[in-house]
Amino acid sequence: AIHTARKYGFTRAMALSEYARRHPTMNPFKKGGCEKDGKVITTGIKERWNENFRAVLVFTDPQDFFEALQIVTDVLLSSRPGEQEFEPSHRIPIVFSNPDLLWKTQYAHARFGQGAFRLSLEACYKARMQAMGLNRE
C-alpha cells in the first residue's frame, strides 16, 4: 500500500502500523501494556508529533480495527494528536479505495469489507466531535 501511495505522489506516505509504532501510547490495548489493567506504557523516548499529514488513504482493511479507528480519528482531528486533541483549522481528506460494505469469500455468507470500516469510522468521528461539544461534520 505504501508503494501505491508513493506512485500517486505521496512521497512521505506512512503505514498506520509505522505511525502506531512511533506513537505507542495512542492505543492502550496493545500487547505492550494496557492502561485499564494498571500497566503503564513506557517508551523511553519523547514522542514527536511532526508528521503533518495532508491526507489519509485507506487501501485495505485494517489488521487491528480498534487501533485503526482510534488513530485515524485522532489524525483527522489534529495534526499533533498527542499535544492537541482538536484543531479547528485542521481539515484533511480521507480516501477509501473500496466502498464495498460486503464481499464474497469462501465462507457461505458475505463478509464485511472496507465499507464497514468507513461506516464505523464515521460513527466514531461524529461521536468524538459530540463528546468535545462540537457538531461539525
CSV table of N, CA and C in Angstrom, one decimal:
chain,number,residue,atom,x,y,z
A,1,ALA,N,0.8,-1.2,0.0
A,1,ALA,CA,0.0,0.0,0.0
A,1,ALA,C,0.9,1.3,0.0
A,2,ILE,N,2.0,1.2,0.7
A,2,ILE,CA,2.9,2.4,0.8
A,2,ILE,C,3.4,2.7,-0.6
A,3,HIS,N,3.8,1.6,-1.3
A,3,HIS,CA,4.3,1.8,-2.7
A,3,HIS,C,3.3,2.4,-3.6
A,4,THR,N,2.0,2.0,-3.5
A,4,THR,CA,1.0,2.6,-4.3
A,4,THR,C,0.8,4.0,-4.0
A,5,ALA,N,0.8,4.4,-2.7
A,5,ALA,CA,0.6,5.8,-2.3
A,5,ALA,C,1.7,6.6,-2.9
A,6,ARG,N,2.9,6.1,-2.8
A,6,ARG,CA,4.1,6.9,-3.4
A,6,ARG,C,4.0,7.1,-4.9
A,7,LYS,N,3.4,6.1,-5.6
A,7,LYS,CA,3.2,6.2,-7.0
A,7,LYS,C,2.2,7.3,-7.3
A,8,TYR,N,1.3,7.5,-6.4
A,8,TYR,CA,0.3,8.6,-6.6
A,8,TYR,C,0.8,9.9,-6.2
A,9,GLY,N,2.1,10.0,-5.8
A,9,GLY,CA,2.7,11.3,-5.5
A,9,GLY,C,2.8,11.6,-4.0
A,10,PHE,N,2.4,10.7,-3.2
A,10,PHE,CA,2.5,10.9,-1.7
A,10,PHE,C,3.9,10.4,-1.3
A,11,THR,N,4.9,11.2,-1.4
A,11,THR,CA,6.3,10.8,-1.3
A,11,THR,C,6.6,10.5,0.2
A,12,ARG,N,5.9,11.1,1.1
A,12,ARG,CA,6.2,10.8,2.6
A,12,ARG,C,5.1,9.9,3.2
A,13,ALA,N,4.6,9.0,2.4
A,13,ALA,CA,3.5,8.1,2.9
A,13,ALA,C,4.0,7.2,4.0
A,14,MET,N,3.1,7.0,5.0
A,14,MET,CA,3.4,6.2,6.1
A,14,MET,C,2.3,5.2,6.4
A,15,ALA,N,2.6,4.0,6.7
A,15,ALA,CA,1.6,3.0,7.0
A,15,ALA,C,1.1,3.2,8.5
A,16,LEU,N,-0.1,2.8,8.7
A,16,LEU,CA,-0.7,3.0,10.0
A,16,LEU,C,0.2,2.3,11.1
A,17,SER,N,0.7,1.1,10.7
A,17,SER,CA,1.5,0.3,11.7
A,17,SER,C,2.8,1.1,12.1
A,18,GLU,N,3.3,1.8,11.1
A,18,GLU,CA,4.5,2.6,11.4
A,18,GLU,C,4.2,3.8,12.3
A,19,TYR,N,3.1,4.5,12.1
A,19,TYR,CA,2.6,5.6,12.9
A,19,TYR,C,2.3,5.1,14.3
A,20,ALA,N,1.7,3.9,14.4
A,20,ALA,CA,1.4,3.3,15.8
A,20,ALA,C,2.7,3.0,16.5
A,21,ARG,N,3.7,2.5,15.8
A,21,ARG,CA,5.0,2.2,16.4
A,21,ARG,C,5.7,3.5,16.9
A,22,ARG,N,5.5,4.6,16.2
A,22,ARG,CA,6.1,5.8,16.6
A,22,ARG,C,5.4,6.4,17.8
A,23,HIS,N,4.1,6.1,17.9
A,23,HIS,CA,3.3,6.7,19.0
A,23,HIS,C,2.6,5.5,19.8
A,24,PRO,N,3.3,4.8,20.5
A,24,PRO,CA,2.7,3.6,21.1
A,24,PRO,C,1.7,3.8,22.2
A,25,THR,N,1.6,5.0,22.7
A,25,THR,CA,0.6,5.3,23.8
A,25,THR,C,-0.8,5.6,23.2
A,26,MET,N,-0.9,5.7,21.9
A,26,MET,CA,-2.2,6.1,21.3
A,26,MET,C,-3.2,4.9,21.4
A,27,ASN,N,-2.7,3.7,21.5
A,27,ASN,CA,-3.6,2.5,21.6
A,27,ASN,C,-3.3,1.9,23.0
A,28,PRO,N,-4.2,2.1,24.0
A,28,PRO,CA,-3.9,1.5,25.3
A,28,PRO,C,-4.1,0.0,25.3
A,29,PHE,N,-4.6,-0.6,24.3
A,29,PHE,CA,-4.8,-2.1,24.3
A,29,PHE,C,-3.8,-2.9,23.5
A,30,LYS,N,-2.6,-2.3,23.2
A,30,LYS,CA,-1.5,-3.0,22.6
A,30,LYS,C,-1.0,-4.1,23.5
A,31,LYS,N,-0.3,-5.0,23.0
A,31,LYS,CA,0.3,-6.1,23.8
A,31,LYS,C,1.3,-5.6,24.8
A,32,GLY,N,1.9,-4.5,24.6
A,32,GLY,CA,2.9,-4.0,25.5
A,32,GLY,C,2.4,-3.5,26.8
A,33,GLY,N,1.1,-3.4,26.9
A,33,GLY,CA,0.6,-3.0,28.2
A,33,GLY,C,-0.8,-2.4,28.0
A,34,CYS,N,-1.6,-2.4,29.0
A,34,CYS,CA,-3.0,-1.9,28.9
A,34,CYS,C,-3.2,-1.1,30.2
A,35,GLU,N,-3.4,0.2,29.9
A,35,GLU,CA,-3.6,1.2,31.0
A,35,GLU,C,-4.8,0.8,31.9
A,36,LYS,N,-5.8,0.2,31.3
A,36,LYS,CA,-7.0,-0.1,32.1
A,36,LYS,C,-6.7,-1.2,33.1
A,37,ASP,N,-5.7,-2.0,32.9
A,37,ASP,CA,-5.3,-3.1,33.8
A,37,ASP,C,-4.2,-2.6,34.7
A,38,GLY,N,-3.9,-1.3,34.8
A,38,GLY,CA,-3.0,-0.8,35.8
A,38,GLY,C,-1.5,-0.8,35.2
A,39,LYS,N,-1.3,-1.2,34.0
A,39,LYS,CA,0.0,-1.2,33.4
A,39,LYS,C,0.3,0.1,32.9
A,40,VAL,N,1.5,0.6,32.9
A,40,VAL,CA,2.0,1.8,32.4
A,40,VAL,C,2.8,1.6,31.2
A,41,ILE,N,2.5,2.2,30.1
A,41,ILE,CA,3.3,2.0,28.8
A,41,ILE,C,4.4,3.1,28.9
A,42,THR,N,5.6,2.6,28.8
A,42,THR,CA,6.8,3.5,28.8
A,42,THR,C,7.6,3.2,27.5
A,43,THR,N,8.0,4.2,26.9
A,43,THR,CA,8.7,4.0,25.6
A,43,THR,C,10.2,4.4,25.8
A,44,GLY,N,10.5,5.3,26.7
A,44,GLY,CA,11.9,5.7,26.9
A,44,GLY,C,12.3,6.8,25.9
A,45,ILE,N,11.4,7.1,25.0
A,45,ILE,CA,11.7,8.2,24.0
A,45,ILE,C,10.5,9.2,24.1
A,46,LYS,N,10.9,10.5,23.8
A,46,LYS,CA,9.9,11.5,23.7
A,46,LYS,C,9.2,11.5,22.3
A,47,GLU,N,7.9,11.3,22.3
A,47,GLU,CA,7.2,11.3,21.1
A,47,GLU,C,7.2,12.7,20.4
A,48,ARG,N,7.5,12.6,19.1
A,48,ARG,CA,7.4,13.9,18.3
A,48,ARG,C,6.3,13.8,17.4
A,49,TRP,N,5.5,14.9,17.3
A,49,TRP,CA,4.2,14.9,16.5
A,49,TRP,C,4.4,15.8,15.4
A,50,ASN,N,5.3,15.4,14.4
A,50,ASN,CA,5.6,16.3,13.3
A,50,ASN,C,5.4,15.7,11.9
A,51,GLU,N,4.5,14.7,11.9
A,51,GLU,CA,4.2,14.1,10.6
A,51,GLU,C,3.5,15.0,9.6
A,52,ASN,N,2.6,15.9,10.1
A,52,ASN,CA,1.9,16.8,9.3
A,52,ASN,C,1.2,16.2,8.0
A,53,PHE,N,0.4,15.2,8.3
A,53,PHE,CA,-0.3,14.5,7.2
A,53,PHE,C,-1.2,15.4,6.4
A,54,ARG,N,-1.3,15.2,5.1
A,54,ARG,CA,-2.1,16.0,4.2
A,54,ARG,C,-3.3,15.2,3.8
A,55,ALA,N,-3.3,13.9,4.0
A,55,ALA,CA,-4.5,13.1,3.6
A,55,ALA,C,-4.3,11.7,4.3
A,56,VAL,N,-5.4,11.0,4.4
A,56,VAL,CA,-5.5,9.6,4.9
A,56,VAL,C,-6.0,8.8,3.7
A,57,LEU,N,-5.2,7.8,3.3
A,57,LEU,CA,-5.6,6.9,2.3
A,57,LEU,C,-5.8,5.5,2.9
A,58,VAL,N,-6.9,4.9,2.6
A,58,VAL,CA,-7.2,3.6,3.1
A,58,VAL,C,-7.3,2.7,2.0
A,59,PHE,N,-6.2,1.8,1.8
A,59,PHE,CA,-6.1,0.9,0.7
A,59,PHE,C,-6.6,-0.5,1.0
A,60,THR,N,-6.7,-0.8,2.3
A,60,THR,CA,-7.1,-2.2,2.7
A,60,THR,C,-7.7,-2.2,4.0
A,61,ASP,N,-8.4,-3.3,4.4
A,61,ASP,CA,-9.0,-3.4,5.7
A,61,ASP,C,-7.9,-3.4,6.8
A,62,PRO,N,-8.1,-2.7,7.9
A,62,PRO,CA,-7.1,-2.7,8.9
A,62,PRO,C,-7.0,-4.0,9.6
A,63,GLN,N,-5.7,-4.3,10.0
A,63,GLN,CA,-5.5,-5.6,10.7
A,63,GLN,C,-6.0,-5.5,12.2
A,64,ASP,N,-5.8,-4.3,12.8
A,64,ASP,CA,-6.3,-4.0,14.1
A,64,ASP,C,-7.4,-2.9,14.0
A,65,PHE,N,-8.6,-3.4,13.9
A,65,PHE,CA,-9.7,-2.5,13.7
A,65,PHE,C,-9.8,-1.4,14.7
A,66,PHE,N,-9.7,-1.7,16.0
A,66,PHE,CA,-9.7,-0.7,17.1
A,66,PHE,C,-8.6,0.3,16.9
A,67,GLU,N,-7.4,-0.2,16.8
A,67,GLU,CA,-6.3,0.8,16.6
A,67,GLU,C,-6.5,1.7,15.4
A,68,ALA,N,-6.9,1.2,14.3
A,68,ALA,CA,-7.1,2.0,13.1
A,68,ALA,C,-8.2,3.1,13.4
A,69,LEU,N,-9.3,2.7,14.0
A,69,LEU,CA,-10.4,3.6,14.4
A,69,LEU,C,-9.8,4.8,15.2
A,70,GLN,N,-9.1,4.4,16.3
A,70,GLN,CA,-8.6,5.4,17.2
A,70,GLN,C,-7.6,6.3,16.5
A,71,ILE,N,-6.6,5.8,15.8
A,71,ILE,CA,-5.5,6.6,15.2
A,71,ILE,C,-6.0,7.4,14.1
A,72,VAL,N,-6.9,6.9,13.2
A,72,VAL,CA,-7.3,7.7,12.1
A,72,VAL,C,-8.2,8.8,12.6
A,73,THR,N,-9.1,8.5,13.6
A,73,THR,CA,-9.9,9.6,14.2
A,73,THR,C,-9.0,10.7,14.8
A,74,ASP,N,-8.0,10.3,15.5
A,74,ASP,CA,-7.1,11.3,16.1
A,74,ASP,C,-6.4,12.1,15.1
A,75,VAL,N,-5.9,11.5,14.0
A,75,VAL,CA,-5.2,12.2,12.9
A,75,VAL,C,-6.1,13.1,12.2
A,76,LEU,N,-7.4,12.7,12.0
A,76,LEU,CA,-8.4,13.6,11.3
A,76,LEU,C,-8.7,14.8,12.2
A,77,LEU,N,-8.6,14.7,13.5
A,77,LEU,CA,-9.0,15.8,14.4
A,77,LEU,C,-7.8,16.8,14.6
A,78,SER,N,-6.6,16.3,14.5
A,78,SER,CA,-5.4,17.2,14.9
A,78,SER,C,-4.2,16.7,14.1
A,79,SER,N,-3.3,17.7,13.8
A,79,SER,CA,-2.0,17.4,13.2
A,79,SER,C,-1.0,16.9,14.2
A,80,ARG,N,-1.4,17.2,15.5
A,80,ARG,CA,-0.5,16.8,16.6
A,80,ARG,C,-1.3,16.2,17.7
A,81,PRO,N,-1.9,15.0,17.4
A,81,PRO,CA,-2.9,14.4,18.4
A,81,PRO,C,-2.4,14.2,19.8
A,82,GLY,N,-1.1,14.0,20.0
A,82,GLY,CA,-0.5,13.8,21.3
A,82,GLY,C,-0.4,15.1,22.1
A,83,GLU,N,-0.5,16.2,21.4
A,83,GLU,CA,-0.3,17.6,22.0
A,83,GLU,C,-1.6,18.4,22.0
A,84,GLN,N,-2.5,18.2,21.0
A,84,GLN,CA,-3.7,18.9,20.9
A,84,GLN,C,-4.8,18.0,20.4
A,85,GLU,N,-5.9,17.9,21.1
A,85,GLU,CA,-6.9,17.0,20.7
A,85,GLU,C,-7.7,17.4,19.5
A,86,PHE,N,-7.9,18.7,19.3
A,86,PHE,CA,-8.7,19.1,18.2
A,86,PHE,C,-8.1,20.5,17.7
A,87,GLU,N,-7.9,20.6,16.4
A,87,GLU,CA,-7.5,21.8,15.7
A,87,GLU,C,-8.6,22.2,14.8
A,88,PRO,N,-9.4,23.3,15.0
A,88,PRO,CA,-10.4,23.7,14.1
A,88,PRO,C,-10.0,23.9,12.7
A,89,SER,N,-8.8,24.4,12.5
A,89,SER,CA,-8.3,24.7,11.1
A,89,SER,C,-7.8,23.4,10.4
A,90,HIS,N,-7.6,22.3,11.1
A,90,HIS,CA,-7.1,21.1,10.6
A,90,HIS,C,-8.1,20.3,9.8
A,91,ARG,N,-8.1,20.3,8.5
A,91,ARG,CA,-9.0,19.5,7.7
A,91,ARG,C,-8.2,18.8,6.6
A,92,ILE,N,-8.2,17.5,6.7
A,92,ILE,CA,-7.6,16.7,5.7
A,92,ILE,C,-8.6,15.7,5.1
A,93,PRO,N,-8.4,15.4,3.8
A,93,PRO,CA,-9.3,14.4,3.2
A,93,PRO,C,-9.0,13.0,3.6
A,94,ILE,N,-10.0,12.1,3.6
A,94,ILE,CA,-9.7,10.7,3.8
A,94,ILE,C,-10.3,10.0,2.5
A,95,VAL,N,-9.6,9.1,1.9
A,95,VAL,CA,-10.0,8.5,0.7
A,95,VAL,C,-9.9,6.9,0.9
A,96,PHE,N,-11.0,6.3,0.5
A,96,PHE,CA,-11.1,4.8,0.6
A,96,PHE,C,-11.0,4.2,-0.7
A,97,SER,N,-10.2,3.2,-0.9
A,97,SER,CA,-10.0,2.6,-2.2
A,97,SER,C,-11.2,1.7,-2.6
A,98,ASN,N,-12.0,1.2,-1.6
A,98,ASN,CA,-13.0,0.3,-1.9
A,98,ASN,C,-14.2,0.6,-1.0
A,99,PRO,N,-15.4,1.0,-1.6
A,99,PRO,CA,-16.5,1.3,-0.7
A,99,PRO,C,-17.4,0.1,-0.4
A,100,ASP,N,-17.0,-1.1,-0.8
A,100,ASP,CA,-17.9,-2.2,-0.6
A,100,ASP,C,-18.1,-2.5,0.9
A,101,LEU,N,-19.4,-2.6,1.3
A,101,LEU,CA,-19.7,-2.9,2.7
A,101,LEU,C,-19.6,-4.4,2.8
A,102,LEU,N,-20.0,-5.2,1.8
A,102,LEU,CA,-19.9,-6.7,1.9
A,102,LEU,C,-19.2,-7.2,0.7
A,103,TRP,N,-18.6,-8.3,0.8
A,103,TRP,CA,-17.9,-9.0,-0.3
A,103,TRP,C,-18.0,-10.5,-0.1
A,104,LYS,N,-17.9,-11.2,-1.1
A,104,LYS,CA,-18.0,-12.7,-1.1
A,104,LYS,C,-16.6,-13.3,-0.9
A,105,THR,N,-16.6,-14.3,0.0
A,105,THR,CA,-15.4,-15.1,0.2
A,105,THR,C,-15.7,-16.5,0.1
A,106,GLN,N,-14.9,-17.4,0.5
A,106,GLN,CA,-15.2,-18.8,0.5
A,106,GLN,C,-16.3,-19.2,1.6
A,107,TYR,N,-16.5,-18.3,2.6
A,107,TYR,CA,-17.5,-18.5,3.6
A,107,TYR,C,-18.9,-18.5,2.9
A,108,ALA,N,-19.8,-19.1,3.5
A,108,ALA,CA,-21.1,-19.3,2.9
A,108,ALA,C,-21.9,-18.0,2.7
A,109,HIS,N,-21.6,-17.0,3.6
A,109,HIS,CA,-22.3,-15.7,3.5
A,109,HIS,C,-21.3,-14.5,3.3
A,110,ALA,N,-21.8,-13.4,2.9
A,110,ALA,CA,-21.0,-12.3,2.6
A,110,ALA,C,-20.3,-11.8,3.9
A,111,ARG,N,-19.1,-11.3,3.7
A,111,ARG,CA,-18.3,-10.8,4.8
A,111,ARG,C,-18.2,-9.2,4.7
A,112,PHE,N,-17.9,-8.6,5.9
A,112,PHE,CA,-17.7,-7.1,5.8
A,112,PHE,C,-16.5,-6.8,5.1
A,113,GLY,N,-16.5,-5.7,4.4
A,113,GLY,CA,-15.4,-5.2,3.7
A,113,GLY,C,-15.0,-3.8,4.2
A,114,GLN,N,-14.2,-3.1,3.4
A,114,GLN,CA,-13.7,-1.8,3.8
A,114,GLN,C,-14.8,-0.8,4.1
A,115,GLY,N,-16.0,-0.9,3.5
A,115,GLY,CA,-17.1,-0.1,3.7
A,115,GLY,C,-17.6,-0.1,5.2
A,116,ALA,N,-17.4,-1.3,5.8
A,116,ALA,CA,-17.7,-1.4,7.2
A,116,ALA,C,-16.8,-0.6,8.1
A,117,PHE,N,-15.5,-0.5,7.7
A,117,PHE,CA,-14.6,0.3,8.4
A,117,PHE,C,-14.9,1.8,8.3
A,118,ARG,N,-15.3,2.2,7.0
A,118,ARG,CA,-15.7,3.6,6.8
A,118,ARG,C,-16.9,4.0,7.6
A,119,LEU,N,-17.9,3.1,7.6
A,119,LEU,CA,-19.1,3.4,8.4
A,119,LEU,C,-18.8,3.5,9.9
A,120,SER,N,-17.9,2.6,10.4
A,120,SER,CA,-17.5,2.6,11.8
A,120,SER,C,-16.7,3.9,12.1
A,121,LEU,N,-15.8,4.3,11.2
A,121,LEU,CA,-15.0,5.5,11.4
A,121,LEU,C,-15.9,6.7,11.5
A,122,GLU,N,-16.8,6.8,10.5
A,122,GLU,CA,-17.8,8.0,10.5
A,122,GLU,C,-18.5,8.1,11.8
A,123,ALA,N,-19.0,7.0,12.3
A,123,ALA,CA,-19.8,7.0,13.6
A,123,ALA,C,-18.9,7.4,14.8
A,124,CYS,N,-17.6,6.9,14.8
A,124,CYS,CA,-16.7,7.2,15.9
A,124,CYS,C,-16.3,8.7,15.8
A,125,TYR,N,-16.0,9.1,14.6
A,125,TYR,CA,-15.6,10.5,14.5
A,125,TYR,C,-16.7,11.5,14.9
A,126,LYS,N,-18.0,11.2,14.5
A,126,LYS,CA,-19.1,12.0,14.9
A,126,LYS,C,-19.3,12.0,16.4
A,127,ALA,N,-19.2,10.8,17.0
A,127,ALA,CA,-19.3,10.7,18.5
A,127,ALA,C,-18.2,11.4,19.2
A,128,ARG,N,-17.0,11.4,18.7
A,128,ARG,CA,-15.9,12.1,19.3
A,128,ARG,C,-16.1,13.6,19.2
A,129,MET,N,-16.6,14.1,18.1
A,129,MET,CA,-16.9,15.5,18.0
A,129,MET,C,-18.0,15.9,18.9
A,130,GLN,N,-19.0,15.1,19.1
A,130,GLN,CA,-20.1,15.4,20.0
A,130,GLN,C,-19.6,15.4,21.4
A,131,ALA,N,-18.7,14.5,21.8
A,131,ALA,CA,-18.1,14.4,23.1
A,131,ALA,C,-17.3,15.6,23.5
A,132,MET,N,-16.7,16.3,22.4
A,132,MET,CA,-16.0,17.5,22.7
A,132,MET,C,-16.9,18.7,22.6
A,133,GLY,N,-18.2,18.5,22.4
A,133,GLY,CA,-19.1,19.6,22.3
A,133,GLY,C,-19.1,20.3,21.0
A,134,LEU,N,-18.7,19.6,20.0
A,134,LEU,CA,-18.7,20.1,18.6
A,134,LEU,C,-19.6,19.3,17.7
A,135,ASN,N,-20.3,19.9,16.9
A,135,ASN,CA,-21.3,19.2,16.0
A,135,ASN,C,-20.9,19.4,14.5
A,136,ARG,N,-19.6,19.5,14.3
A,136,ARG,CA,-19.1,19.7,12.9
A,136,ARG,C,-19.0,18.3,12.2
A,137,GLU,N,-19.4,18.3,11.0
A,137,GLU,CA,-19.4,17.0,10.2
A,137,GLU,C,-18.0,16.8,9.6
